[in-house]
Amino acid sequence: MTTGLFDGLLAEIAATPVLRRVGRVVETRRGLVDVTGLDGAALGDRVQITSRDGRSGGEVLRLAEGRASVLPDASGDGMAIDDRVELLGRAEVAPDAGWIGRIIDPMGQPLDGRPLLRGPKPAALRAPAPPAASRRRLGARLDTGVAVFDTLLPLVRGQRIGLFAGSGVGKSSLLARFARGVEADLVVIALVGERGRELREFTERVLGPAGMARSIVVTATSDQSPLMRRMCAYTAMAVAEHFRDQGLHVLLLVDSVTRFAEAHREIALAGGEDASLRGFPPSLTQTIMGLAERAGPGPEGAGDITAVFSVLVAGSDMDEPVADILRGVLDGHVVMDRRIAERGRFPAIDLLRSVSRSLPDAADEGENALITEARRLLGAYDRAELMIQAGLYATGTDPIIDRAIKLWPLLDGFLAEPAPANGVAGSFERLRACLSDQGPNGRR
């Protein structure tokens, strides 16, 4: 314990700059601040601006001969010509095992009122993904604590899936169930642009003590600057990479990529980029893909990052830019439907529109047969539902639809079940019982 304390203190001392580069504000325009005197500044570097109203951060967005254009974290009120601007260098954090169970901001500062020491090794917030040729393949199937993800939509070690949902359909509750139930050494949660009042509700009630005990929560609320909201996802990824490089299996939950993309749009437009993709800048595609590619299986000798990225989709529009970009780079997508939530079934997963690309390899021959049969029956019921509800379907017309009508209540109920104590094996036993026309008590 003493050794760890001294390591943290030494890291804090080592991070104290010996040489400070200082510039001055010479112009403000379009939300940007032009600064002279910041020799050696690079794109993406962090700065600290001192004005009459105090200190605020910022990021270098554009460079010209003798000038750097900075986007401030704050509104810029109170800023004046000749205000002091200090160059801090690249954006980075220094994670440590002492961060587990804590809530931090995108700069790695504690938000729970307790001191937090930095780790001995800093990590850049925007780092490249591991070399593609050195990455391992997807790993073994994971226990998730949710029956449908143990069976019909399996999650394997190193997989990256998207959770596509509108507001208020149970997305946060499902993410919390993952945080508590998915088999992992550590959970890193990024709450990007969430409402401030929801932070304590999520950590104390939804996530709970059991979930927090193995989690690091990184948050930037909706009232913070776009720089902080975008940085929230980068910080969470950098923290996950730190523990992955120590050989751990990390579960990364990002809620949501939509707000990350909206923050990037604000920053890109301030930097002079044109909006061409339904209001989003062209750089959005590379930004989202670059973030997603950093998750996944690690290189030989390292651990893995299993990632769940949530996306807010208005009106279930899976073709809007953020959803379309992310869906193309992930290893599966889960669609949550408001109509299912409105009839009271949670998680409100639309199984027929969802897919896990870990199949068929994640299941054996018998399990794949059960998955295929369940999907076939749910699909048959979905196609005939209008006729069934209108009373136009006559029993005996189609044996597959007859069986689908008989088993639909059992299968629909199964999609809402928590996993039994024996995990994946027990979940498949329950699915087999449903397909055998057995109720929850195992009797016909």
Coordinates of C-alpha atoms in Angstrom, one line a residue, residues 256-436:
S256 CA -23.6 7.0 -26.5
V257 CA -21.6 7.2 -29.7
T258 CA -24.4 9.6 -31.0
R259 CA -23.5 12.3 -28.5
F260 CA -19.8 11.6 -29.2
A261 CA -20.5 12.3 -32.9
E262 CA -22.5 15.4 -32.1
A263 CA -19.7 16.8 -30.1
H264 CA -17.2 16.0 -32.9
R265 CA -19.5 17.9 -35.3
E266 CA -19.4 21.0 -33.2
I267 CA -15.7 20.9 -33.0
A268 CA -15.2 20.2 -36.7
L269 CA -17.5 23.0 -37.7
A270 CA -15.7 25.4 -35.4
G271 CA -12.4 24.4 -37.1
G272 CA -13.7 25.3 -40.5
E273 CA -14.8 21.8 -41.8
D274 CA -17.9 21.7 -44.0
A275 CA -21.1 19.8 -43.1
S276 CA -21.9 17.4 -45.9
L277 CA -23.2 14.1 -44.4
R278 CA -26.7 15.1 -43.2
G279 CA -25.2 17.9 -41.2
F280 CA -22.1 15.9 -40.1
P281 CA -18.5 16.7 -41.3
P282 CA -16.7 14.2 -43.6
S283 CA -14.2 13.4 -40.8
L284 CA -17.0 11.7 -38.8
T285 CA -16.5 8.4 -40.6
Q286 CA -12.8 8.1 -39.7
T287 CA -13.4 9.4 -36.2
I288 CA -16.0 6.8 -35.3
M289 CA -14.2 4.0 -37.0
G290 CA -10.9 5.0 -35.4
L291 CA -12.5 4.8 -32.0
A292 CA -14.2 1.5 -32.6
E293 CA -11.1 -0.2 -34.0
R294 CA -9.2 0.5 -30.8
A295 CA -11.5 -2.0 -29.0
G296 CA -11.5 -5.7 -29.8
P297 CA -8.9 -8.5 -29.4
G298 CA -5.5 -7.3 -28.3
P299 CA -2.2 -8.3 -29.7
E300 CA -0.3 -11.4 -28.5
G301 CA 0.6 -11.1 -24.8
A302 CA -2.1 -8.5 -24.1
G303 CA -5.7 -8.8 -23.0
D304 CA -8.9 -7.9 -24.8
I305 CA -11.5 -5.1 -24.9
T306 CA -15.0 -6.4 -25.4
A307 CA -17.0 -3.3 -26.3
V308 CA -20.7 -2.3 -26.4
F309 CA -21.4 1.1 -28.1
S310 CA -24.9 2.5 -27.8
V311 CA -26.4 4.6 -30.5
L312 CA -29.5 6.9 -30.2
V313 CA -31.6 6.3 -33.3
A314 CA -34.6 8.6 -33.8
G315 CA -37.6 6.8 -35.2
S316 CA -35.6 3.5 -35.5
D317 CA -33.8 5.0 -38.5
M318 CA -30.9 2.6 -38.9
D319 CA -29.7 4.4 -42.0
E320 CA -28.9 7.7 -40.3
P321 CA -25.1 8.5 -40.5
V322 CA -23.9 7.6 -37.0
A323 CA -25.8 4.3 -37.0
D324 CA -24.8 3.4 -40.5
I325 CA -21.1 4.1 -40.0
L326 CA -20.9 2.2 -36.7
R327 CA -22.9 -0.8 -37.9
G328 CA -20.4 -1.3 -40.7
V329 CA -17.4 -1.6 -38.4
L330 CA -18.8 -3.7 -35.6
D331 CA -19.1 -7.4 -34.9
G332 CA -22.9 -7.3 -34.4
H333 CA -25.8 -5.0 -33.7
V334 CA -28.7 -5.2 -31.3
V335 CA -31.8 -3.2 -32.1
M336 CA -34.2 -2.1 -29.3
D337 CA -37.8 -1.3 -30.3
R338 CA -40.1 1.2 -28.6
R339 CA -43.2 -0.9 -29.4
I340 CA -41.8 -3.8 -27.5
A341 CA -40.9 -1.5 -24.6
E342 CA -44.5 -0.1 -24.6
R343 CA -46.0 -3.5 -24.1
G344 CA -43.8 -4.1 -21.1
R345 CA -41.1 -6.5 -22.2
F346 CA -37.5 -5.6 -21.2
P347 CA -34.9 -5.7 -22.6
A348 CA -37.0 -4.5 -25.6
I349 CA -34.8 -6.3 -28.1
D350 CA -36.1 -6.8 -31.7
L351 CA -34.4 -10.2 -32.2
L352 CA -35.2 -10.4 -35.9
R353 CA -33.4 -7.1 -36.6
S354 CA -30.4 -8.0 -34.4
V355 CA -27.4 -10.1 -35.2
S356 CA -24.2 -11.3 -33.6
R357 CA -21.4 -11.9 -36.0
S358 CA -19.8 -14.3 -33.6
L359 CA -22.2 -17.0 -34.9
P360 CA -22.1 -19.7 -35.9
D361 CA -18.6 -20.2 -34.4
A362 CA -19.7 -19.2 -30.9
A363 CA -22.1 -22.1 -30.6
D364 CA -21.9 -25.9 -31.2
E365 CA -24.0 -27.7 -33.8
G366 CA -26.9 -28.5 -31.4
E367 CA -26.9 -24.9 -30.0
N368 CA -27.0 -23.4 -33.5
A369 CA -29.9 -25.7 -34.4
L370 CA -31.8 -24.3 -31.4
I371 CA -31.0 -20.7 -32.4
T372 CA -32.1 -21.3 -36.0
E373 CA -35.4 -22.9 -34.9
A374 CA -36.2 -20.0 -32.5
R375 CA -35.5 -17.4 -35.1
R376 CA -37.6 -19.3 -37.7
L377 CA -40.6 -19.5 -35.4
L378 CA -40.3 -15.8 -34.3
G379 CA -40.0 -14.8 -37.9
A380 CA -43.0 -16.8 -38.9
Y381 CA -45.1 -15.2 -36.2
D382 CA -43.9 -11.7 -37.1
R383 CA -44.9 -12.2 -40.8
A384 CA -48.3 -13.5 -39.8
E385 CA -49.0 -11.2 -36.9
L386 CA -51.3 -8.8 -38.7
M387 CA -53.5 -11.7 -39.8
I388 CA -53.4 -13.3 -36.4
Q389 CA -54.4 -10.1 -34.6
A390 CA -57.2 -9.3 -37.1
G391 CA -58.6 -12.9 -36.7
L392 CA -58.0 -13.6 -40.4
Y393 CA -55.7 -16.6 -39.8
A394 CA -57.3 -20.0 -39.7
T395 CA -55.6 -22.7 -37.5
G396 CA -54.3 -25.5 -39.7
T397 CA -53.4 -23.3 -42.7
D398 CA -49.7 -23.5 -42.1
P399 CA -48.1 -25.9 -39.5
I400 CA -45.1 -23.6 -39.0
I401 CA -47.4 -20.6 -38.1
D402 CA -49.5 -22.9 -35.9
R403 CA -46.4 -23.8 -33.9
A404 CA -45.2 -20.2 -33.8
I405 CA -48.5 -19.1 -32.4
K406 CA -48.3 -21.8 -29.7
L407 CA -44.7 -21.1 -28.7
W408 CA -44.6 -17.3 -29.1
P409 CA -45.6 -16.4 -25.5
L410 CA -42.8 -18.7 -24.2
L411 CA -40.2 -17.4 -26.7
D412 CA -41.2 -13.8 -26.1
G413 CA -40.9 -14.3 -22.3
F414 CA -37.5 -16.0 -22.8
L415 CA -36.1 -12.8 -24.4
A416 CA -36.8 -11.0 -21.1
E417 CA -35.3 -13.6 -18.7
P418 CA -32.2 -13.2 -16.7
A419 CA -29.7 -16.0 -17.1
P420 CA -30.0 -18.8 -14.6
A421 CA -27.3 -19.6 -12.1
N422 CA -25.5 -22.0 -14.4
G423 CA -25.0 -19.3 -17.1
V424 CA -24.9 -20.2 -20.8
A425 CA -25.6 -23.9 -20.3
G426 CA -28.7 -23.1 -18.2
S427 CA -29.9 -20.5 -20.7
F428 CA -29.8 -23.1 -23.5
E429 CA -31.7 -25.5 -21.3
R430 CA -34.4 -22.9 -20.9
L431 CA -34.5 -22.2 -24.7
R432 CA -34.7 -25.9 -25.4
A433 CA -37.6 -26.1 -22.9
C434 CA -39.4 -23.2 -24.6
L435 CA -39.1 -24.9 -28.0
S436 CA -40.4 -28.1 -26.5

